[in-house]
PDB file of C-alpha atoms in Angstrom:
ATOM      1  CA  MET A   1      55.558 -85.948-108.768  1.00 83.00           C
ATOM      2  CA  PRO A   2      57.078 -89.121-110.627  1.00 91.00           C
ATOM      3  CA  SER A   3      59.186 -91.327-108.026  1.00 93.00           C
ATOM      4  CA  LEU A   4      62.540 -91.044-108.076  1.00 94.00           C
ATOM      5  CA  LYS A   5      63.362 -94.336-106.974  1.00 96.00           C
ATOM      6  CA  GLY A   6      65.587 -96.170-109.137  1.00 96.00           C
ATOM      7  CA  THR A   7      66.734 -92.658-111.572  1.00 98.00           C
ATOM      8  CA  GLN A   8      69.954 -90.952-112.247  1.00 98.00           C
ATOM      9  CA  THR A   9      68.057 -88.675-110.074  1.00 98.00           C
ATOM     10  CA  GLU A  10      67.797 -90.166-107.423  1.00 98.00           C
ATOM     11  CA  LYS A  11      71.987 -91.303-107.413  1.00 98.00           C
ATOM     12  CA  ASN A  12      72.463 -87.883-108.660  1.00 97.00           C
ATOM     13  CA  ILE A  13      70.616 -86.245-105.015  1.00 98.00           C
ATOM     14  CA  LEU A  14      71.962 -88.066-102.762  1.00 97.00           C
ATOM     15  CA  ILE A  15      75.389 -87.314-104.844  1.00 96.00           C
ATOM     16  CA  ALA A  16      74.640 -83.308-104.296  1.00 97.00           C
ATOM     17  CA  PHE A  17      73.137 -83.744-100.675  1.00 97.00           C
ATOM     18  CA  SER A  18      76.426 -85.600 -99.353  1.00 95.00           C
ATOM     19  CA  ARG A  19      78.097 -82.327-101.247  1.00 95.00           C
ATOM     20  CA  GLU A  20      76.177 -80.080 -99.266  1.00 96.00           C
ATOM     21  CA  SER A  21      76.419 -81.882 -96.106  1.00 95.00           C
ATOM     22  CA  GLN A  22      79.864 -81.887 -96.503  1.00 95.00           C
ATOM     23  CA  ALA A  23      80.868 -77.920 -98.067  1.00 96.00           C
ATOM     24  CA  ARG A  24      78.677 -76.879 -94.576  1.00 97.00           C
ATOM     25  CA  SER A  25      82.031 -78.898 -92.597  1.00 96.00           C
ATOM     26  CA  CYS A  26      84.354 -77.568 -94.245  1.00 97.00           C
ATOM     27  CA  TYR A  27      82.302 -73.958 -94.303  1.00 98.00           C
ATOM     28  CA  ASN A  28      82.057 -74.533 -90.365  1.00 98.00           C
ATOM     29  CA  PHE A  29      86.037 -75.092 -90.352  1.00 98.00           C
ATOM     30  CA  TYR A  30      87.018 -72.020 -92.619  1.00 98.00           C
ATOM     31  CA  ALA A  31      84.694 -70.204 -90.381  1.00 99.00           C
ATOM     32  CA  ASN A  32      86.852 -70.989 -87.281  1.00 99.00           C
ATOM     33  CA  THR A  33      90.088 -70.053 -88.969  1.00 99.00           C
ATOM     34  CA  ALA A  34      88.509 -66.739 -90.252  1.00 98.00           C
ATOM     35  CA  ARG A  35      87.539 -65.948 -86.318  1.00 97.00           C
ATOM     36  CA  THR A  36      91.111 -67.369 -85.144  1.00 98.00           C
ATOM     37  CA  GLU A  37      92.555 -64.695 -87.856  1.00 97.00           C
ATOM     38  CA  SER A  38      90.095 -62.025 -86.725  1.00 95.00           C
ATOM     39  CA  HIS A  39      88.114 -61.534 -89.814  1.00 96.00           C
ATOM     40  CA  MET A  40      84.814 -62.018 -88.382  1.00 96.00           C
ATOM     41  CA  LEU A  41      82.874 -60.541 -90.894  1.00 95.00           C
ATOM     42  CA  ILE A  42      84.326 -63.355 -92.910  1.00 97.00           C
ATOM     43  CA  SER A  43      84.038 -65.920 -90.592  1.00 98.00           C
ATOM     44  CA  GLN A  44      80.301 -65.134 -90.653  1.00 97.00           C
ATOM     45  CA  ILE A  45      79.798 -65.274 -94.081  1.00 98.00           C
ATOM     46  CA  PHE A  46      80.897 -68.533 -94.217  1.00 98.00           C
ATOM     47  CA  LEU A  47      79.074 -69.727 -91.040  1.00 99.00           C
ATOM     48  CA  GLU A  48      76.148 -67.913 -92.803  1.00 98.00           C
ATOM     49  CA  THR A  49      77.522 -69.875 -96.122  1.00 98.00           C
ATOM     50  CA  ALA A  50      76.673 -73.466 -94.001  1.00 98.00           C
ATOM     51  CA  ASN A  51      73.508 -72.680 -92.868  1.00 98.00           C
ATOM     52  CA  GLU A  52      72.357 -72.167 -95.896  1.00 98.00           C
ATOM     53  CA  ASP A  53      74.226 -75.392 -97.255  1.00 98.00           C
ATOM     54  CA  LYS A  54      71.736 -77.361 -94.170  1.00 98.00           C
ATOM     55  CA  GLU A  55      68.757 -76.016 -96.060  1.00 98.00           C
ATOM     56  CA  ILE A  56      69.710 -76.843 -99.410  1.00 98.00           C
ATOM     57  CA  SER A  57      71.063 -80.575 -97.668  1.00 98.00           C
ATOM     58  CA  LYS A  58      67.371 -80.643 -96.195  1.00 98.00           C
ATOM     59  CA  ARG A  59      65.634 -79.899 -98.798  1.00 98.00           C
ATOM     60  CA  LEU A  60      67.044 -82.412-101.547  1.00 98.00           C
ATOM     61  CA  TYR A  61      67.085 -85.221 -98.444  1.00 97.00           C
ATOM     62  CA  LYS A  62      63.079 -84.461 -98.726  1.00 97.00           C
ATOM     63  CA  PHE A  63      63.670 -86.131-102.491  1.00 97.00           C
ATOM     64  CA  LEU A  64      64.789 -89.458-101.538  1.00 96.00           C
ATOM     65  CA  GLU A  65      62.011 -91.730-100.695  1.00 95.00           C
ATOM     66  CA  GLY A  66      63.987 -94.341 -98.385  1.00 93.00           C
ATOM     67  CA  GLY A  67      66.333 -97.922 -98.882  1.00 93.00           C
ATOM     68  CA  ASP A  68      69.681 -97.857-100.243  1.00 94.00           C
ATOM     69  CA  VAL A  69      70.795 -95.914-103.094  1.00 93.00           C
ATOM     70  CA  GLU A  70      74.470 -97.359-104.672  1.00 92.00           C
ATOM     71  CA  ILE A  71      76.470 -93.694-105.291  1.00 91.00           C
ATOM     72  CA  THR A  72      80.193 -93.186-107.188  1.00 88.00           C
ATOM     73  CA  ALA A  73      81.670 -90.027-106.403  1.00 83.00           C
ATOM     74  CA  THR A  74      84.621 -88.117-106.188  1.00 83.00           C
ATOM     75  CA  TYR A  75      84.866 -85.711-103.059  1.00 80.00           C
ATOM     76  CA  LYS A  76      87.156 -83.166-102.678  1.00 77.00           C
ATOM     77  CA  ALA A  77      90.064 -83.863 -99.290  1.00 82.00           C
ATOM     78  CA  GLY A  78      90.384 -80.302 -98.585  1.00 80.00           C
ATOM     79  CA  THR A  79      92.303 -79.500 -95.971  1.00 89.00           C
ATOM     80  CA  ILE A  80      92.080 -76.532 -93.200  1.00 94.00           C
ATOM     81  CA  ALA A  81      94.208 -73.614 -94.493  1.00 97.00           C
ATOM     82  CA  SER A  82      94.305 -69.756 -94.269  1.00 98.00           C
ATOM     83  CA  THR A  83      91.846 -67.297 -94.795  1.00 98.00           C
ATOM     84  CA  GLN A  84      93.131 -66.245 -97.976  1.00 98.00           C
ATOM     85  CA  ILE A  85      93.243 -70.080 -98.845  1.00 97.00           C
ATOM     86  CA  ASN A  86      89.968 -71.235 -97.922  1.00 98.00           C
ATOM     87  CA  LEU A  87      88.366 -68.447 -99.669  1.00 98.00           C
ATOM     88  CA  GLU A  88      90.094 -69.602-102.939  1.00 97.00           C
ATOM     89  CA  ALA A  89      89.504 -72.838-102.466  1.00 96.00           C
ATOM     90  CA  SER A  90      85.843 -72.086-101.381  1.00 96.00           C
ATOM     91  CA  ALA A  91      85.458 -70.196-104.605  1.00 97.00           C
ATOM     92  CA  ALA A  92      86.257 -72.757-107.164  1.00 94.00           C
ATOM     93  CA  GLU A  93      83.994 -75.306-105.508  1.00 93.00           C
ATOM     94  CA  GLU A  94      81.305 -73.548-105.329  1.00 94.00           C
ATOM     95  CA  LYS A  95      81.717 -72.948-109.398  1.00 93.00           C
ATOM     96  CA  LYS A  96      81.891 -76.322-109.560  1.00 92.00           C
ATOM     97  CA  TRP A  97      78.908 -77.676-107.753  1.00 92.00           C
ATOM     98  CA  GLN A  98      77.278 -74.734-109.836  1.00 91.00           C
ATOM     99  CA  GLU A  99      78.375 -76.447-112.870  1.00 92.00           C
ATOM    100  CA  ALA A 100      76.884 -79.607-111.374  1.00 95.00           C
ATOM    101  CA  TYR A 101      73.863 -78.604-111.156  1.00 97.00           C
ATOM    102  CA  ALA A 102      73.384 -77.872-113.856  1.00 96.00           C
ATOM    103  CA  GLU A 103      73.502 -81.346-115.493  1.00 98.00           C
ATOM    104  CA  PHE A 104      71.672 -82.876-112.783  1.00 98.00           C
ATOM    105  CA  ALA A 105      68.564 -80.638-113.740  1.00 98.00           C
ATOM    106  CA  ALA A 106      68.816 -81.718-116.953  1.00 98.00           C
ATOM    107  CA  LYS A 107      68.882 -85.268-116.423  1.00 99.00           C
ATOM    108  CA  ALA A 108      65.770 -84.768-114.188  1.00 99.00           C
ATOM    109  CA  ILE A 109      64.345 -82.708-117.563  1.00 98.00           C
ATOM    110  CA  GLU A 110      65.228 -85.818-119.486  1.00 98.00           C
ATOM    111  CA  GLU A 111      63.560 -88.567-116.940  1.00 98.00           C
ATOM    112  CA  GLY A 112      60.582 -86.567-116.936  1.00 98.00           C
ATOM    113  CA  LEU A 113      61.255 -84.787-113.028  1.00 98.00           C
ATOM    114  CA  PRO A 114      60.505 -80.328-113.605  1.00 98.00           C
ATOM    115  CA  THR A 115      59.572 -80.290-110.708  1.00 97.00           C
ATOM    116  CA  VAL A 116      63.163 -81.504-108.727  1.00 98.00           C
ATOM    117  CA  ALA A 117      65.233 -79.936-112.557  1.00 98.00           C
ATOM    118  CA  GLU A 118      63.668 -76.272-111.534  1.00 99.00           C
ATOM    119  CA  VAL A 119      65.148 -77.020-108.171  1.00 98.00           C
ATOM    120  CA  LEU A 120      67.983 -77.791-108.705  1.00 98.00           C
ATOM    121  CA  LYS A 121      68.509 -74.716-111.167  1.00 98.00           C
ATOM    122  CA  ASN A 122      67.896 -72.733-108.153  1.00 98.00           C
ATOM    123  CA  ILE A 123      70.414 -74.740-106.164  1.00 98.00           C
ATOM    124  CA  ALA A 124      73.018 -73.258-109.042  1.00 97.00           C
ATOM    125  CA  VAL A 125      71.367 -70.141-108.784  1.00 97.00           C
ATOM    126  CA  VAL A 126      72.516 -69.834-104.794  1.00 97.00           C
ATOM    127  CA  HIS A 127      75.601 -71.401-105.496  1.00 96.00           C
ATOM    128  CA  LYS A 128      76.839 -69.048-107.801  1.00 96.00           C
ATOM    129  CA  GLN A 129      76.340 -66.063-105.380  1.00 97.00           C
ATOM    130  CA  HIS A 130      78.287 -67.964-102.977  1.00 97.00           C
ATOM    131  CA  GLU A 131      81.351 -67.919-105.528  1.00 97.00           C
ATOM    132  CA  LYS A 132      81.177 -64.203-106.080  1.00 97.00           C
ATOM    133  CA  GLN A 133      80.632 -63.789-102.738  1.00 97.00           C
ATOM    134  CA  PHE A 134      83.822 -65.810-101.540  1.00 98.00           C
ATOM    135  CA  ASN A 135      85.887 -64.349-104.707  1.00 98.00           C
ATOM    136  CA  CYS A 136      85.165 -60.803-103.321  1.00 97.00           C
ATOM    137  CA  LEU A 137      86.215 -61.673-100.248  1.00 97.00           C
ATOM    138  CA  TRP A 138      89.264 -63.328-101.830  1.00 98.00           C
ATOM    139  CA  LYS A 139      90.331 -60.289-103.949  1.00 97.00           C
ATOM    140  CA  SER A 140      89.651 -58.188-100.657  1.00 96.00           C
ATOM    141  CA  LEU A 141      91.696 -59.798 -98.165  1.00 96.00           C
ATOM    142  CA  GLY A 142      94.446 -60.021-100.590  1.00 97.00           C
ATOM    143  CA  GLU A 143      94.477 -56.804-101.483  1.00 96.00           C
ATOM    144  CA  GLY A 144      94.457 -55.674 -98.671  1.00 95.00           C
ATOM    145  CA  THR A 145      91.373 -53.185 -99.070  1.00 95.00           C
ATOM    146  CA  LEU A 146      88.722 -55.267 -96.608  1.00 96.00           C
ATOM    147  CA  TYR A 147      89.608 -53.330 -93.851  1.00 96.00           C
ATOM    148  CA  LYS A 148      90.693 -49.658 -96.094  1.00 96.00           C
ATOM    149  CA  ARG A 149      89.518 -48.129 -98.826  1.00 95.00           C
ATOM    150  CA  GLU A 150      90.361 -44.523-101.600  1.00 95.00           C
ATOM    151  CA  GLU A 151      87.728 -43.000-100.050  1.00 96.00           C
ATOM    152  CA  ALA A 152      86.096 -42.290 -95.930  1.00 97.00           C
ATOM    153  CA  VAL A 153      83.615 -44.583 -95.889  1.00 96.00           C
ATOM    154  CA  GLU A 154      81.403 -45.460 -92.492  1.00 96.00           C
ATOM    155  CA  TRP A 155      82.805 -48.615 -90.783  1.00 97.00           C
ATOM    156  CA  LYS A 156      81.227 -50.234 -88.252  1.00 96.00           C
ATOM    157  CA  CYS A 157      82.049 -52.801 -85.517  1.00 96.00           C
ATOM    158  CA  ARG A 158      79.940 -55.405 -85.608  1.00 94.00           C
ATOM    159  CA  ASN A 159      80.800 -56.567 -81.769  1.00 95.00           C
ATOM    160  CA  CYS A 160      79.026 -53.163 -80.295  1.00 97.00           C
ATOM    161  CA  GLY A 161      77.797 -51.050 -82.955  1.00 96.00           C
ATOM    162  CA  PHE A 162      80.099 -48.065 -83.522  1.00 98.00           C
ATOM    163  CA  VAL A 163      80.310 -46.196 -86.050  1.00 97.00           C
ATOM    164  CA  VAL A 164      83.410 -44.425 -87.894  1.00 98.00           C
ATOM    165  CA  GLU A 165      83.415 -42.726 -91.389  1.00 97.00           C
ATOM    166  CA  ALA A 166      87.429 -42.957 -92.080  1.00 98.00           C
ATOM    167  CA  GLN A 167      90.049 -44.438 -95.395  1.00 98.00           C
ATOM    168  CA  GLU A 168      90.201 -47.540 -92.766  1.00 98.00           C
ATOM    169  CA  ALA A 169      88.444 -49.013 -90.054  1.00 98.00           C
ATOM    170  CA  PRO A 170      90.143 -48.545 -86.518  1.00 98.00           C
ATOM    171  CA  GLU A 171      92.899 -51.093 -85.559  1.00 98.00           C
ATOM    172  CA  VAL A 172      91.290 -51.404 -82.527  1.00 98.00           C
ATOM    173  CA  CYS A 173      87.861 -50.106 -81.639  1.00 97.00           C
ATOM    174  CA  PRO A 174      87.342 -47.005 -79.800  1.00 98.00           C
ATOM    175  CA  CYS A 175      84.272 -48.404 -77.800  1.00 98.00           C
ATOM    176  CA  CYS A 176      84.807 -52.091 -76.966  1.00 97.00           C
ATOM    177  CA  ALA A 177      88.078 -52.668 -77.325  1.00 98.00           C
ATOM    178  CA  HIS A 178      87.893 -55.177 -80.641  1.00 97.00           C
ATOM    179  CA  LEU A 179      90.273 -55.778 -82.776  1.00 96.00           C
ATOM    180  CA  GLN A 180      90.098 -54.610 -86.631  1.00 97.00           C
ATOM    181  CA  GLY A 181      88.402 -57.622 -88.385  1.00 96.00           C
ATOM    182  CA  TYR A 182      85.125 -56.574 -86.342  1.00 96.00           C
ATOM    183  CA  PHE A 183      84.797 -53.605 -88.675  1.00 96.00           C
ATOM    184  CA  GLU A 184      82.839 -54.000 -91.959  1.00 95.00           C
ATOM    185  CA  VAL A 185      81.295 -50.878 -94.242  1.00 95.00           C
ATOM    186  CA  LEU A 186      78.320 -49.733 -92.934  1.00 94.00           C
ATOM    187  CA  GLN A 187      75.437 -51.038 -95.313  1.00 86.00           C
ATOM    188  CA  ASP A 188      72.882 -48.067 -95.925  1.00 73.00           C
ATOM    189  CA  CYS A 189      69.860 -49.882 -94.440  1.00 62.00           C
ATOM    190  CA  PHE A 190      70.628 -53.577 -93.141  1.00 59.00           C
TER     191      PHE A 190
END
């Protein structure tokens, strides 16, 4: 693979690495807020997303060749708010960054770095999924459908594994006494 040294792609990789590192921290903060608000599923999704961002930042970091690189970038100086607001802000950031990754990939192609471009395109796909997931959770939480459905479904307690079929998850698990926020819709095979 050709050297990235001195290219705009090198700078873009460092900007992206910084963004992924910042996002990881934010998602960990947001997970704590969700847990405090008893939204255990959302907390877990924020933690999973934080871990995915860690792995992406590690992949990006491996492209860098050392030395000092000067970059100019703007980063969101956000706040830690309610889970509802954190989900909305996260979805907006994910959308913004999937677009940035597409631009970074185009620049990498232009600079003769197709391997880097392919990785950047794939990272954009990950961010598209993150955006979709955060929007879905934001909508469900806002509409009151995260723990309640129109038809009966199987709800599983994430703490003890208790399963119940109902339109709404129990306010308190009858098996382990954990709150409603520990329930999620049971998936068919995982």
